[in-house]
mmCIF file of C-alpha atoms in Angstrom:
data_model
loop_
_atom_site.group_PDB
_atom_site.id
_atom_site.type_symbol
_atom_site.label_atom_id
_atom_site.label_comp_id
_atom_site.label_asym_id
_atom_site.label_seq_id
_atom_site.Cartn_x
_atom_site.Cartn_y
_atom_site.Cartn_z
ATOM 1 C CA MET A 1 0.000 0.000 0.000
ATOM 2 C CA ARG A 2 1.287 3.408 -0.921
ATOM 3 C CA TYR A 3 0.784 6.384 1.367
ATOM 4 C CA MET A 4 1.658 9.999 0.774
ATOM 5 C CA MET A 5 2.835 12.093 3.701
ATOM 6 C CA MET A 6 2.391 15.788 2.879
ATOM 7 C CA HIS A 7 3.701 18.524 5.114
ATOM 8 C CA LYS A 8 2.180 21.982 5.121
ATOM 9 C CA LEU A 9 3.682 25.377 5.844
ATOM 10 C CA ASP A 10 2.289 28.875 6.168
ATOM 11 C CA GLU A 11 3.998 30.900 3.445
ATOM 12 C CA ASN A 12 3.411 34.074 5.449
ATOM 13 C CA LEU A 13 5.736 32.944 8.246
ATOM 14 C CA PRO A 14 9.258 34.331 7.870
ATOM 15 C CA GLY A 15 11.693 31.666 6.730
ATOM 16 C CA ALA A 16 8.993 29.033 6.180
ATOM 17 C CA PHE A 17 10.526 27.996 2.865
ATOM 18 C CA ASN A 18 14.121 28.678 3.878
ATOM 19 C CA PRO A 19 15.071 25.612 5.937
ATOM 20 C CA SER A 20 17.995 25.769 8.321
ATOM 21 C CA PRO A 21 21.074 23.585 7.834
ATOM 22 C CA GLU A 22 20.042 21.653 10.966
ATOM 23 C CA PHE A 23 16.633 20.881 9.512
ATOM 24 C CA LEU A 24 18.131 19.809 6.173
ATOM 25 C CA ALA A 25 20.570 17.483 7.959
ATOM 26 C CA ARG A 26 17.788 15.874 10.018
ATOM 27 C CA MET A 27 15.544 15.461 6.981
ATOM 28 C CA GLU A 28 18.388 13.964 4.952
ATOM 29 C CA GLY A 29 19.072 11.467 7.746
ATOM 30 C CA PHE A 30 15.390 10.542 7.971
ATOM 31 C CA MET A 31 15.069 10.090 4.193
ATOM 32 C CA LYS A 32 18.164 7.881 4.140
ATOM 33 C CA GLU A 33 16.582 5.727 6.833
ATOM 34 C CA VAL A 34 13.298 5.486 4.883
ATOM 35 C CA ALA A 35 15.232 4.564 1.723
ATOM 36 C CA GLN A 36 17.277 1.930 3.585
ATOM 37 C CA ALA A 37 14.010 0.439 4.888
ATOM 38 C CA GLY A 38 13.102 -0.097 1.222
ATOM 39 C CA ILE A 39 9.802 1.780 1.390
ATOM 40 C CA LEU A 40 10.654 5.161 -0.170
ATOM 41 C CA VAL A 41 9.027 5.725 -3.559
ATOM 42 C CA ALA A 42 9.637 9.487 -3.860
ATOM 43 C CA ALA A 43 10.208 12.554 -1.707
ATOM 44 C CA GLU A 44 10.534 16.193 -2.664
ATOM 45 C CA GLY A 45 10.230 19.672 -1.254
ATOM 46 C CA LEU A 46 8.221 22.238 -3.180
ATOM 47 C CA CYS A 47 9.177 25.826 -3.967
ATOM 48 C CA PRO A 48 7.087 28.614 -2.443
ATOM 49 C CA THR A 49 4.267 29.932 -4.603
ATOM 50 C CA VAL A 50 6.025 33.272 -5.012
ATOM 51 C CA THR A 51 8.875 31.457 -6.793
ATOM 52 C CA ASP A 52 7.088 29.290 -9.327
ATOM 53 C CA ALA A 53 3.458 28.272 -8.982
ATOM 54 C CA THR A 54 0.313 28.522 -11.034
ATOM 55 C CA ARG A 55 -3.237 27.628 -10.046
ATOM 56 C CA ILE A 56 -5.802 26.662 -12.682
ATOM 57 C CA THR A 57 -9.405 26.936 -11.540
ATOM 58 C CA VAL A 58 -12.616 26.033 -13.342
ATOM 59 C CA HIS A 59 -15.753 27.587 -11.882
ATOM 60 C CA GLY A 60 -19.069 27.966 -13.648
ATOM 61 C CA GLY A 61 -17.537 26.791 -16.896
ATOM 62 C CA ARG A 62 -14.836 29.492 -16.842
ATOM 63 C CA THR A 63 -11.149 28.662 -16.551
ATOM 64 C CA THR A 64 -8.927 31.038 -14.612
ATOM 65 C CA VAL A 65 -5.130 30.830 -14.499
ATOM 66 C CA THR A 66 -3.526 32.559 -11.505
ATOM 67 C CA ASP A 67 0.198 32.883 -10.909
ATOM 68 C CA GLY A 68 1.499 32.717 -7.352
ATOM 69 C CA PRO A 69 1.844 33.807 -4.698
ATOM 70 C CA PHE A 70 -1.548 32.674 -3.446
ATOM 71 C CA THR A 71 -2.086 35.184 -0.660
ATOM 72 C CA GLU A 72 -5.568 33.912 0.171
ATOM 73 C CA THR A 73 -4.109 30.494 1.046
ATOM 74 C CA LYS A 74 -2.355 30.298 4.409
ATOM 75 C CA GLU A 75 -1.225 26.681 4.461
ATOM 76 C CA LEU A 76 0.238 25.069 1.391
ATOM 77 C CA ILE A 77 1.784 21.697 0.766
ATOM 78 C CA ALA A 78 5.495 22.361 1.022
ATOM 79 C CA GLY A 79 6.786 18.846 0.416
ATOM 80 C CA PHE A 80 5.930 15.190 0.453
ATOM 81 C CA ALA A 81 7.202 11.668 0.880
ATOM 82 C CA LEU A 82 5.573 8.726 -0.867
ATOM 83 C CA VAL A 83 6.120 5.379 0.845
ATOM 84 C CA ASP A 84 5.108 1.823 0.003
ATOM 85 C CA VAL A 85 4.312 -0.002 3.240
ATOM 86 C CA ARG A 86 2.480 -3.137 4.404
ATOM 87 C CA SER A 87 -0.249 -1.441 6.436
ATOM 88 C CA ARG A 88 -1.891 1.779 7.545
ATOM 89 C CA GLU A 89 -0.282 1.331 10.958
ATOM 90 C CA GLU A 90 3.194 1.216 9.389
ATOM 91 C CA ALA A 91 2.396 4.362 7.381
ATOM 92 C CA LEU A 92 1.305 6.135 10.564
ATOM 93 C CA GLU A 93 4.481 5.094 12.372
ATOM 94 C CA TRP A 94 6.649 6.534 9.599
ATOM 95 C CA GLY A 95 4.369 9.589 9.537
ATOM 96 C CA ARG A 96 4.967 10.193 13.240
ATOM 97 C CA ARG A 97 8.695 10.055 12.643
ATOM 98 C CA PHE A 98 8.318 12.406 9.647
ATOM 99 C CA VAL A 99 6.512 14.884 11.925
ATOM 100 C CA ASP A 100 9.249 14.557 14.556
ATOM 101 C CA VAL A 101 11.855 15.854 12.094
ATOM 102 C CA PHE A 102 9.826 19.047 11.729
ATOM 103 C CA ALA A 103 8.795 19.366 15.353
ATOM 104 C CA GLU A 104 12.367 19.205 16.628
ATOM 105 C CA THR A 105 13.720 21.805 14.212
ATOM 106 C CA ILE A 106 10.818 24.010 13.087
ATOM 107 C CA GLY A 107 8.213 23.650 15.821
ATOM 108 C CA GLU A 108 4.599 23.276 14.824
ATOM 109 C CA VAL A 109 3.785 21.348 11.688
ATOM 110 C CA GLU A 110 0.836 19.598 10.139
ATOM 111 C CA VAL A 111 1.278 16.448 8.070
ATOM 112 C CA ASP A 112 -1.496 14.742 6.142
ATOM 113 C CA ILE A 113 -1.130 11.004 5.536
ATOM 114 C CA ARG A 114 -3.259 9.775 2.675
ATOM 115 C CA ARG A 115 -3.475 6.389 1.036
ATOM 116 C CA VAL A 116 -2.901 6.345 -2.711
ATOM 117 C CA TYR A 117 -5.454 4.503 -4.806
ATOM 118 C CA GLU A 118 -4.089 1.386 -6.419
ATOM 119 C CA ALA A 119 -5.217 0.635 -9.988
ATOM 120 C CA PRO A 120 -8.054 -1.805 -9.170
ATOM 121 C CA GLU A 121 -9.399 0.570 -6.496
ATOM 122 C CA VAL A 122 -9.862 3.638 -8.686
ATOM 123 C CA GLY A 123 -13.485 4.690 -8.571
ATOM 124 C CA GLN A 124 -14.231 2.550 -5.507
ATOM 125 C CA PRO A 125 -15.102 4.137 -2.134
ATOM 126 C CA ALA A 126 -12.207 4.269 0.331
#
């Protein structure tokens, strides 16, 4: 089962998208551990919306293209890790450890852990 762990940041907080060397070292160590466990599928950090982001919205049949920053949005997905694990419980355990990396170096953080649909499940209720 694949699970995506997405961490959010408030772009309005100073330094939110400018991680410290300590944070980068801790995250690198954690990602190495996840890779060595053989469950890491992908992991990336995302640039802030002021740097390079576009939102495409369709509402009432009209398409709107908006370049960042998205000032009306406080929390944005700032990065993710995609893992392939045996169970939801294992995903949650890795998710707790993912959160710990942030909590010890940044402070407050919110991480969403969501299961990825597998091909036969698409269109089926979760």
